[in-house]
Short mmCIF file of N, CA and C in Angstrom, two decimals:
data_model
loop_
_atom_site.label_atom_id
_atom_site.label_comp_id
_atom_site.label_asym_id
_atom_site.label_seq_id
_atom_site.Cartn_x
_atom_site.Cartn_y
_atom_site.Cartn_z
N MET A 9 -8.79 -9.94 -0.91
CA MET A 9 -8.16 -11.16 -1.39
C MET A 9 -7.65 -11.94 -0.19
N ASN A 10 -7.86 -13.25 -0.24
CA ASN A 10 -7.32 -14.04 0.85
C ASN A 10 -5.80 -13.95 0.83
N THR A 11 -5.20 -14.12 1.97
CA THR A 11 -3.76 -14.00 2.05
C THR A 11 -3.12 -15.22 1.42
N GLN A 12 -2.33 -14.97 0.42
CA GLN A 12 -1.60 -16.04 -0.23
C GLN A 12 -0.12 -15.71 -0.10
N THR A 13 0.70 -16.73 0.01
CA THR A 13 2.13 -16.51 0.20
C THR A 13 2.97 -17.19 -0.86
N ARG A 14 2.36 -17.86 -1.78
CA ARG A 14 3.12 -18.64 -2.76
C ARG A 14 3.60 -17.81 -3.94
N ILE A 15 2.84 -16.79 -4.32
CA ILE A 15 3.22 -15.93 -5.45
C ILE A 15 3.75 -14.62 -4.87
N LYS A 16 4.96 -14.27 -5.27
CA LYS A 16 5.58 -13.03 -4.80
C LYS A 16 6.29 -12.36 -5.97
N LEU A 17 6.64 -11.11 -5.74
CA LEU A 17 7.40 -10.36 -6.73
C LEU A 17 8.76 -10.00 -6.14
N LYS A 18 9.78 -10.09 -6.97
CA LYS A 18 11.15 -9.75 -6.55
C LYS A 18 11.67 -8.68 -7.50
N GLY A 19 12.46 -7.76 -6.94
CA GLY A 19 13.06 -6.72 -7.78
C GLY A 19 12.03 -5.81 -8.42
N LEU A 20 10.92 -5.59 -7.74
CA LEU A 20 9.85 -4.75 -8.29
C LEU A 20 10.34 -3.32 -8.48
N LYS A 21 10.23 -2.83 -9.69
CA LYS A 21 10.57 -1.44 -10.00
C LYS A 21 9.29 -0.78 -10.51
N ILE A 22 8.87 0.26 -9.81
CA ILE A 22 7.68 1.02 -10.18
C ILE A 22 8.15 2.35 -10.75
N TYR A 23 7.68 2.66 -11.94
CA TYR A 23 8.08 3.89 -12.63
C TYR A 23 6.92 4.88 -12.58
N THR A 24 6.85 5.60 -11.47
CA THR A 24 5.73 6.50 -11.22
C THR A 24 5.59 7.55 -12.32
N GLY A 25 6.69 8.11 -12.76
CA GLY A 25 6.65 9.15 -13.79
C GLY A 25 6.14 8.65 -15.13
N MET A 26 6.21 7.35 -15.37
CA MET A 26 5.75 6.78 -16.63
C MET A 26 4.34 6.19 -16.51
N SER A 27 3.81 6.13 -15.29
CA SER A 27 2.48 5.56 -15.07
C SER A 27 1.43 6.58 -15.48
N GLN A 28 0.51 6.12 -16.32
CA GLN A 28 -0.58 6.99 -16.74
C GLN A 28 -1.90 6.38 -16.27
N GLU A 29 -2.45 5.45 -17.02
CA GLU A 29 -3.73 4.85 -16.65
C GLU A 29 -3.56 3.62 -15.76
N THR A 30 -2.40 2.99 -15.84
CA THR A 30 -2.08 1.85 -14.98
C THR A 30 -0.69 2.09 -14.41
N VAL A 31 -0.28 1.28 -13.47
CA VAL A 31 1.04 1.41 -12.87
C VAL A 31 2.08 0.81 -13.80
N CYS A 32 3.09 1.59 -14.14
CA CYS A 32 4.19 1.12 -14.98
C CYS A 32 5.20 0.43 -14.06
N PHE A 33 5.51 -0.83 -14.36
CA PHE A 33 6.42 -1.59 -13.50
C PHE A 33 7.04 -2.74 -14.27
N ASN A 34 8.07 -3.34 -13.66
CA ASN A 34 8.57 -4.65 -14.07
C ASN A 34 9.07 -5.35 -12.83
N ALA A 35 9.02 -6.68 -12.85
CA ALA A 35 9.42 -7.47 -11.68
C ALA A 35 9.65 -8.91 -12.09
N THR A 36 10.34 -9.63 -11.23
CA THR A 36 10.51 -11.07 -11.38
C THR A 36 9.41 -11.75 -10.58
N ILE A 37 8.77 -12.76 -11.17
CA ILE A 37 7.71 -13.51 -10.50
C ILE A 37 8.33 -14.71 -9.80
N LEU A 38 8.00 -14.87 -8.52
CA LEU A 38 8.43 -16.04 -7.75
C LEU A 38 7.22 -16.89 -7.43
N PHE A 39 7.39 -18.20 -7.52
CA PHE A 39 6.35 -19.14 -7.10
C PHE A 39 7.02 -20.15 -6.18
N ASP A 40 6.53 -20.21 -4.97
CA ASP A 40 7.15 -21.05 -3.93
C ASP A 40 8.64 -20.77 -3.80
N GLY A 41 9.01 -19.49 -3.93
CA GLY A 41 10.39 -19.06 -3.75
C GLY A 41 11.28 -19.23 -4.97
N LEU A 42 10.75 -19.81 -6.05
CA LEU A 42 11.54 -20.02 -7.26
C LEU A 42 11.15 -19.01 -8.34
N SER A 43 12.15 -18.47 -9.00
CA SER A 43 11.91 -17.54 -10.09
C SER A 43 11.30 -18.31 -11.26
N ILE A 44 10.13 -17.83 -11.74
CA ILE A 44 9.46 -18.54 -12.84
C ILE A 44 9.27 -17.66 -14.07
N GLY A 45 9.47 -16.35 -13.92
CA GLY A 45 9.26 -15.48 -15.07
C GLY A 45 9.32 -14.02 -14.69
N THR A 46 8.84 -13.20 -15.60
CA THR A 46 8.82 -11.75 -15.38
C THR A 46 7.43 -11.21 -15.66
N ALA A 47 7.15 -10.06 -15.06
CA ALA A 47 5.88 -9.37 -15.30
C ALA A 47 6.19 -7.91 -15.56
N GLU A 48 5.37 -7.30 -16.41
CA GLU A 48 5.57 -5.89 -16.72
C GLU A 48 4.27 -5.25 -17.18
N ASN A 49 4.21 -3.95 -17.01
CA ASN A 49 3.10 -3.17 -17.52
C ASN A 49 3.69 -1.84 -17.97
N ASP A 50 3.32 -1.38 -19.16
CA ASP A 50 3.90 -0.15 -19.69
C ASP A 50 3.25 1.11 -19.14
N GLY A 51 2.19 0.97 -18.34
CA GLY A 51 1.57 2.12 -17.68
C GLY A 51 0.61 2.92 -18.53
N HIS A 52 0.27 2.44 -19.73
CA HIS A 52 -0.61 3.18 -20.63
C HIS A 52 -2.04 2.64 -20.66
N GLY A 53 -2.41 1.84 -19.67
CA GLY A 53 -3.78 1.36 -19.60
C GLY A 53 -3.96 -0.07 -20.06
N GLY A 54 -2.95 -0.66 -20.61
CA GLY A 54 -3.05 -2.04 -21.06
C GLY A 54 -2.89 -3.02 -19.91
N GLU A 55 -3.13 -4.28 -20.23
CA GLU A 55 -3.04 -5.34 -19.23
C GLU A 55 -1.58 -5.66 -18.91
N THR A 56 -1.35 -6.12 -17.71
CA THR A 56 -0.03 -6.59 -17.31
C THR A 56 0.31 -7.84 -18.11
N CYS A 57 1.57 -7.94 -18.52
CA CYS A 57 2.05 -9.11 -19.26
C CYS A 57 2.97 -9.92 -18.37
N ALA A 58 2.82 -11.23 -18.43
CA ALA A 58 3.69 -12.13 -17.67
C ALA A 58 4.30 -13.13 -18.64
N TYR A 59 5.60 -13.36 -18.49
CA TYR A 59 6.34 -14.26 -19.38
C TYR A 59 7.08 -15.28 -18.54
N PHE A 60 7.01 -16.54 -18.95
CA PHE A 60 7.74 -17.56 -18.19
C PHE A 60 9.18 -17.66 -18.67
N GLU A 61 10.05 -18.04 -17.73
CA GLU A 61 11.46 -18.22 -18.06
C GLU A 61 11.64 -19.53 -18.81
N SER A 62 12.69 -19.58 -19.58
CA SER A 62 13.02 -20.80 -20.31
C SER A 62 13.13 -21.98 -19.33
N GLY A 63 12.44 -23.06 -19.64
CA GLY A 63 12.48 -24.25 -18.80
C GLY A 63 11.58 -24.19 -17.58
N LYS A 64 10.78 -23.11 -17.43
CA LYS A 64 9.93 -22.96 -16.24
C LYS A 64 8.44 -22.95 -16.59
N LYS A 65 8.10 -23.43 -17.78
CA LYS A 65 6.70 -23.38 -18.21
C LYS A 65 5.79 -24.18 -17.27
N ASP A 66 6.23 -25.35 -16.80
CA ASP A 66 5.41 -26.16 -15.91
C ASP A 66 5.15 -25.45 -14.58
N LEU A 67 6.19 -24.84 -14.00
CA LEU A 67 6.01 -24.08 -12.77
C LEU A 67 5.09 -22.88 -13.00
N PHE A 68 5.25 -22.22 -14.13
CA PHE A 68 4.42 -21.07 -14.47
C PHE A 68 2.96 -21.50 -14.56
N THR A 69 2.71 -22.64 -15.19
CA THR A 69 1.35 -23.19 -15.31
C THR A 69 0.79 -23.54 -13.93
N GLN A 70 1.63 -24.07 -13.06
CA GLN A 70 1.20 -24.38 -11.69
C GLN A 70 0.81 -23.09 -10.96
N ALA A 71 1.60 -22.04 -11.15
CA ALA A 71 1.29 -20.76 -10.51
C ALA A 71 -0.04 -20.20 -11.03
N GLU A 72 -0.27 -20.32 -12.33
CA GLU A 72 -1.54 -19.86 -12.90
C GLU A 72 -2.71 -20.64 -12.31
N SER A 73 -2.57 -21.96 -12.20
CA SER A 73 -3.64 -22.80 -11.62
C SER A 73 -3.89 -22.45 -10.17
N TYR A 74 -2.80 -22.26 -9.43
CA TYR A 74 -2.92 -21.88 -8.02
C TYR A 74 -3.68 -20.56 -7.89
N ALA A 75 -3.31 -19.56 -8.71
CA ALA A 75 -3.94 -18.24 -8.65
C ALA A 75 -5.43 -18.32 -8.95
N LYS A 76 -5.82 -19.15 -9.91
CA LYS A 76 -7.23 -19.29 -10.27
C LYS A 76 -8.05 -19.90 -9.13
N GLY A 77 -7.40 -20.63 -8.23
CA GLY A 77 -8.09 -21.24 -7.10
C GLY A 77 -8.26 -20.32 -5.90
N LEU A 78 -7.71 -19.11 -5.98
CA LEU A 78 -7.84 -18.16 -4.87
C LEU A 78 -9.22 -17.51 -4.88
N LEU A 79 -9.57 -16.93 -3.75
CA LEU A 79 -10.84 -16.20 -3.65
C LEU A 79 -10.81 -14.99 -4.59
N PRO A 80 -11.97 -14.49 -5.01
CA PRO A 80 -12.01 -13.31 -5.86
C PRO A 80 -11.29 -12.12 -5.22
N ILE A 81 -10.80 -11.23 -6.05
CA ILE A 81 -10.05 -10.06 -5.60
C ILE A 81 -10.96 -8.84 -5.66
N CYS A 82 -11.01 -8.07 -4.57
CA CYS A 82 -11.80 -6.84 -4.53
C CYS A 82 -11.02 -5.73 -5.22
N LEU A 83 -11.63 -5.14 -6.23
CA LEU A 83 -10.98 -4.07 -7.00
C LEU A 83 -11.38 -2.68 -6.52
N GLY A 84 -12.29 -2.61 -5.56
CA GLY A 84 -12.76 -1.32 -5.06
C GLY A 84 -14.25 -1.38 -4.84
N GLU A 85 -14.85 -0.20 -4.83
CA GLU A 85 -16.30 -0.12 -4.61
C GLU A 85 -16.97 0.61 -5.75
N HIS A 86 -18.22 0.23 -6.01
CA HIS A 86 -19.06 0.92 -6.97
C HIS A 86 -20.43 1.07 -6.34
N ASN A 87 -20.90 2.31 -6.22
CA ASN A 87 -22.18 2.60 -5.56
C ASN A 87 -22.24 2.01 -4.15
N GLY A 88 -21.09 2.08 -3.44
CA GLY A 88 -21.05 1.62 -2.06
C GLY A 88 -20.94 0.12 -1.88
N LYS A 89 -20.86 -0.62 -2.98
CA LYS A 89 -20.75 -2.07 -2.89
C LYS A 89 -19.41 -2.51 -3.45
N PRO A 90 -18.77 -3.51 -2.81
CA PRO A 90 -17.48 -3.97 -3.33
C PRO A 90 -17.62 -4.61 -4.71
N TYR A 91 -16.61 -4.40 -5.53
CA TYR A 91 -16.56 -4.96 -6.87
C TYR A 91 -15.44 -5.99 -6.91
N PHE A 92 -15.78 -7.23 -7.26
CA PHE A 92 -14.82 -8.32 -7.25
C PHE A 92 -14.54 -8.82 -8.67
N THR A 93 -13.36 -9.38 -8.85
CA THR A 93 -13.01 -10.07 -10.09
C THR A 93 -12.41 -11.42 -9.72
N ASP A 94 -12.58 -12.39 -10.59
CA ASP A 94 -12.00 -13.71 -10.33
C ASP A 94 -10.48 -13.60 -10.31
N ALA A 95 -9.89 -14.35 -9.42
CA ALA A 95 -8.43 -14.34 -9.31
C ALA A 95 -7.80 -15.11 -10.47
N ASN A 96 -6.68 -14.60 -10.93
CA ASN A 96 -5.82 -15.28 -11.89
C ASN A 96 -4.42 -14.72 -11.66
N LEU A 97 -3.44 -15.25 -12.34
CA LEU A 97 -2.06 -14.83 -12.08
C LEU A 97 -1.87 -13.33 -12.31
N ILE A 98 -2.44 -12.80 -13.38
CA ILE A 98 -2.28 -11.37 -13.68
C ILE A 98 -2.92 -10.52 -12.59
N GLU A 99 -4.12 -10.89 -12.15
CA GLU A 99 -4.80 -10.13 -11.09
C GLU A 99 -4.01 -10.18 -9.79
N VAL A 100 -3.43 -11.34 -9.47
CA VAL A 100 -2.62 -11.46 -8.25
C VAL A 100 -1.39 -10.56 -8.36
N ILE A 101 -0.73 -10.56 -9.51
CA ILE A 101 0.44 -9.70 -9.71
C ILE A 101 0.04 -8.23 -9.58
N ASP A 102 -1.04 -7.84 -10.25
CA ASP A 102 -1.49 -6.45 -10.16
C ASP A 102 -1.83 -6.07 -8.72
N HIS A 103 -2.43 -7.00 -7.98
CA HIS A 103 -2.75 -6.75 -6.57
C HIS A 103 -1.47 -6.54 -5.76
N LEU A 104 -0.47 -7.39 -5.97
CA LEU A 104 0.80 -7.26 -5.25
C LEU A 104 1.48 -5.94 -5.58
N VAL A 105 1.45 -5.54 -6.84
CA VAL A 105 2.05 -4.26 -7.26
C VAL A 105 1.29 -3.11 -6.58
N GLY A 106 -0.04 -3.17 -6.58
CA GLY A 106 -0.85 -2.12 -5.96
C GLY A 106 -0.57 -1.99 -4.47
N VAL A 107 -0.45 -3.11 -3.79
CA VAL A 107 -0.14 -3.09 -2.35
C VAL A 107 1.22 -2.45 -2.11
N GLU A 108 2.21 -2.84 -2.90
CA GLU A 108 3.56 -2.30 -2.73
C GLU A 108 3.60 -0.81 -3.07
N GLU A 109 2.89 -0.41 -4.12
CA GLU A 109 2.86 1.01 -4.48
C GLU A 109 2.24 1.82 -3.35
N ARG A 110 1.16 1.32 -2.79
CA ARG A 110 0.49 2.01 -1.68
C ARG A 110 1.41 2.07 -0.46
N ASN A 111 2.11 0.98 -0.16
CA ASN A 111 3.05 0.97 0.97
C ASN A 111 4.14 2.02 0.78
N ARG A 112 4.68 2.11 -0.43
CA ARG A 112 5.73 3.10 -0.70
C ARG A 112 5.22 4.52 -0.55
N LYS A 113 4.01 4.78 -1.04
CA LYS A 113 3.43 6.11 -0.91
C LYS A 113 3.16 6.44 0.56
N THR A 114 2.69 5.46 1.31
CA THR A 114 2.42 5.67 2.73
C THR A 114 3.71 5.98 3.48
N LYS A 115 4.77 5.22 3.21
CA LYS A 115 6.06 5.46 3.87
C LYS A 115 6.58 6.85 3.53
N SER A 116 6.47 7.24 2.28
CA SER A 116 6.95 8.55 1.85
C SER A 116 6.15 9.66 2.53
N SER A 117 4.84 9.50 2.57
CA SER A 117 3.98 10.49 3.21
C SER A 117 4.27 10.59 4.70
N PHE A 118 4.43 9.44 5.35
CA PHE A 118 4.72 9.42 6.78
C PHE A 118 6.05 10.10 7.06
N LYS A 119 7.02 9.85 6.23
CA LYS A 119 8.35 10.45 6.40
C LYS A 119 8.28 11.98 6.32
N ARG A 120 7.38 12.48 5.47
CA ARG A 120 7.22 13.93 5.32
C ARG A 120 6.56 14.59 6.53
N VAL A 121 5.70 13.86 7.25
CA VAL A 121 4.94 14.51 8.32
C VAL A 121 5.34 14.12 9.73
N TYR A 122 5.80 12.89 9.95
CA TYR A 122 6.08 12.43 11.32
C TYR A 122 7.21 13.26 11.93
N ARG A 123 6.94 13.83 13.07
CA ARG A 123 7.87 14.68 13.83
C ARG A 123 8.18 16.00 13.12
N LYS A 124 7.45 16.27 12.03
CA LYS A 124 7.61 17.56 11.34
C LYS A 124 6.31 18.35 11.37
N LYS A 125 5.22 17.62 11.57
CA LYS A 125 3.90 18.22 11.74
C LYS A 125 3.21 17.45 12.86
N ILE A 126 2.16 17.99 13.38
CA ILE A 126 1.42 17.31 14.43
C ILE A 126 0.39 16.41 13.76
N CYS A 127 0.51 15.10 13.98
CA CYS A 127 -0.43 14.13 13.43
C CYS A 127 -1.34 13.66 14.56
N VAL A 128 -2.64 13.82 14.36
CA VAL A 128 -3.62 13.54 15.40
C VAL A 128 -4.67 12.58 14.86
N LEU A 129 -5.02 11.57 15.66
CA LEU A 129 -6.14 10.69 15.34
C LEU A 129 -7.31 11.11 16.20
N ARG A 130 -8.38 11.49 15.54
CA ARG A 130 -9.59 11.90 16.24
C ARG A 130 -10.79 11.35 15.50
N ASP A 131 -11.66 10.66 16.22
CA ASP A 131 -12.87 10.08 15.61
C ASP A 131 -12.51 9.20 14.42
N SER A 132 -11.46 8.39 14.57
CA SER A 132 -10.99 7.47 13.53
C SER A 132 -10.57 8.17 12.25
N ARG A 133 -10.21 9.44 12.36
CA ARG A 133 -9.73 10.20 11.21
C ARG A 133 -8.37 10.78 11.53
N LEU A 134 -7.54 10.90 10.53
CA LEU A 134 -6.20 11.43 10.67
C LEU A 134 -6.21 12.92 10.34
N TRP A 135 -5.68 13.71 11.24
CA TRP A 135 -5.58 15.15 11.04
C TRP A 135 -4.11 15.55 11.14
N VAL A 136 -3.69 16.46 10.28
CA VAL A 136 -2.31 16.93 10.29
C VAL A 136 -2.33 18.45 10.48
N VAL A 137 -1.56 18.91 11.47
CA VAL A 137 -1.50 20.33 11.79
C VAL A 137 -0.06 20.81 11.65
N GLY A 138 0.15 21.82 10.87
CA GLY A 138 1.49 22.37 10.69
C GLY A 138 1.82 23.38 11.78
N TYR A 139 3.10 23.59 12.01
CA TYR A 139 3.56 24.58 12.96
C TYR A 139 4.90 25.11 12.47
N LYS A 140 5.29 26.29 12.98
CA LYS A 140 6.54 26.90 12.52
C LYS A 140 7.63 26.88 13.57
N THR A 141 7.28 27.00 14.83
CA THR A 141 8.28 27.07 15.89
C THR A 141 7.97 26.03 16.97
N GLN A 142 8.96 25.74 17.79
CA GLN A 142 8.75 24.80 18.91
C GLN A 142 7.73 25.35 19.89
N ALA A 143 7.73 26.66 20.10
CA ALA A 143 6.76 27.27 21.00
C ALA A 143 5.34 27.07 20.45
N GLN A 144 5.19 27.24 19.15
CA GLN A 144 3.89 27.04 18.52
C GLN A 144 3.49 25.57 18.63
N TYR A 145 4.44 24.67 18.44
CA TYR A 145 4.18 23.23 18.56
C TYR A 145 3.64 22.92 19.96
N ALA A 146 4.33 23.39 20.99
CA ALA A 146 3.92 23.11 22.37
C ALA A 146 2.53 23.70 22.65
N SER A 147 2.28 24.88 22.14
CA SER A 147 0.98 25.52 22.32
C SER A 147 -0.13 24.72 21.65
N TYR A 148 0.11 24.27 20.43
CA TYR A 148 -0.88 23.48 19.70
C TYR A 148 -1.16 22.15 20.40
N ILE A 149 -0.11 21.49 20.85
CA ILE A 149 -0.28 20.20 21.55
C ILE A 149 -1.14 20.39 22.80
N ALA A 150 -0.82 21.41 23.58
CA ALA A 150 -1.59 21.68 24.80
C ALA A 150 -3.05 21.99 24.47
N GLN A 151 -3.26 22.77 23.43
CA GLN A 151 -4.63 23.13 23.03
C GLN A 151 -5.40 21.89 22.55
N ILE A 152 -4.77 21.05 21.76
CA ILE A 152 -5.41 19.83 21.26
C ILE A 152 -5.79 18.92 22.40
N LYS A 153 -4.88 18.72 23.35
CA LYS A 153 -5.15 17.84 24.49
C LYS A 153 -6.26 18.41 25.37
N LYS A 154 -6.26 19.73 25.54
CA LYS A 154 -7.29 20.37 26.36
C LYS A 154 -8.67 20.23 25.72
N GLU A 155 -8.74 20.47 24.42
CA GLU A 155 -10.03 20.46 23.72
C GLU A 155 -10.60 19.05 23.54
N HIS A 156 -9.74 18.06 23.34
CA HIS A 156 -10.22 16.74 22.97
C HIS A 156 -10.03 15.68 24.04
N GLY A 157 -9.36 16.00 25.10
CA GLY A 157 -9.24 15.10 26.24
C GLY A 157 -8.38 13.87 25.98
N PRO A 158 -8.53 12.87 26.83
CA PRO A 158 -7.65 11.70 26.80
C PRO A 158 -7.88 10.76 25.61
N ASP A 159 -8.98 10.91 24.91
CA ASP A 159 -9.27 10.01 23.78
C ASP A 159 -8.48 10.37 22.52
N ILE A 160 -7.85 11.52 22.53
CA ILE A 160 -7.09 11.96 21.36
C ILE A 160 -5.75 11.21 21.31
N VAL A 161 -5.34 10.84 20.10
CA VAL A 161 -4.05 10.16 19.93
C VAL A 161 -3.15 11.07 19.10
N ILE A 162 -2.03 11.46 19.69
CA ILE A 162 -1.05 12.28 18.99
C ILE A 162 0.10 11.37 18.62
N LEU A 163 0.31 11.20 17.32
CA LEU A 163 1.31 10.24 16.85
C LEU A 163 2.72 10.57 17.31
N ASP A 164 3.01 11.85 17.53
CA ASP A 164 4.34 12.24 18.02
C ASP A 164 4.62 11.66 19.40
N ASP A 165 3.58 11.33 20.15
CA ASP A 165 3.74 10.76 21.50
C ASP A 165 4.06 9.26 21.46
N LEU A 166 3.98 8.66 20.27
CA LEU A 166 4.16 7.21 20.14
C LEU A 166 5.53 6.87 19.56
N GLU A 167 5.94 5.62 19.76
CA GLU A 167 7.15 5.12 19.12
C GLU A 167 6.93 5.09 17.61
N HIS A 168 8.00 5.19 16.85
CA HIS A 168 7.94 5.28 15.39
C HIS A 168 7.09 4.18 14.77
N ASP A 169 7.33 2.90 15.12
CA ASP A 169 6.62 1.79 14.50
C ASP A 169 5.12 1.82 14.80
N GLU A 170 4.78 2.13 16.05
CA GLU A 170 3.37 2.21 16.42
C GLU A 170 2.69 3.38 15.72
N ALA A 171 3.39 4.51 15.63
CA ALA A 171 2.85 5.68 14.94
C ALA A 171 2.63 5.37 13.46
N PHE A 172 3.60 4.68 12.84
CA PHE A 172 3.47 4.34 11.42
C PHE A 172 2.29 3.40 11.19
N GLU A 173 2.12 2.43 12.07
CA GLU A 173 1.00 1.49 11.92
C GLU A 173 -0.34 2.22 11.97
N LEU A 174 -0.50 3.11 12.93
CA LEU A 174 -1.75 3.88 13.03
C LEU A 174 -1.91 4.83 11.83
N TYR A 175 -0.84 5.45 11.43
CA TYR A 175 -0.87 6.37 10.28
C TYR A 175 -1.32 5.60 9.03
N SER A 176 -0.71 4.43 8.80
CA SER A 176 -1.04 3.61 7.64
C SER A 176 -2.50 3.19 7.65
N LYS A 177 -2.96 2.80 8.81
CA LYS A 177 -4.34 2.30 8.95
C LYS A 177 -5.36 3.41 8.64
N HIS A 178 -5.05 4.63 9.03
CA HIS A 178 -6.02 5.72 8.92
C HIS A 178 -5.79 6.65 7.73
N LEU A 179 -4.67 6.54 7.05
CA LEU A 179 -4.37 7.46 5.95
C LEU A 179 -5.41 7.40 4.85
N TYR A 180 -5.83 6.22 4.46
CA TYR A 180 -6.77 6.05 3.36
C TYR A 180 -8.19 5.72 3.82
N ALA A 181 -8.44 5.86 5.11
CA ALA A 181 -9.76 5.51 5.65
C ALA A 181 -10.80 6.53 5.27
#
């Protein structure tokens, strides 16, 4: 999806435990920084619902028109080819929720492994190696560097933000 900045979600609450076939959530919809309505999905496979606030129907309609003018949204791949759907307000909202859900999962996953396990980037793939003691950690690091040379990237050697960026980029690759 092309980068759009006019439609945003505020106060997004994702209810992971209630999500079954779709993501269960609710949020306030913003258009050009103004609250125009709410969006929700009950997580049982149905479509996301969006409701305009009292007195905001014109802004809501503008947001819908704007969303329809965006480039198609990629929903994933089928048989190795990307699958696209036409953009509309609901698809944009679902895309924003999906991005935020993925970001939250990535942050949670990174928090569990960074500086607690050895995270290595090799051949554009992320590898995680567990250890029990500091001596074992030092031994594993030395062995990894010896076997794979200078092209290996050990996330523990990087600053937190740089490590997170690389982790995020390669986690779902």
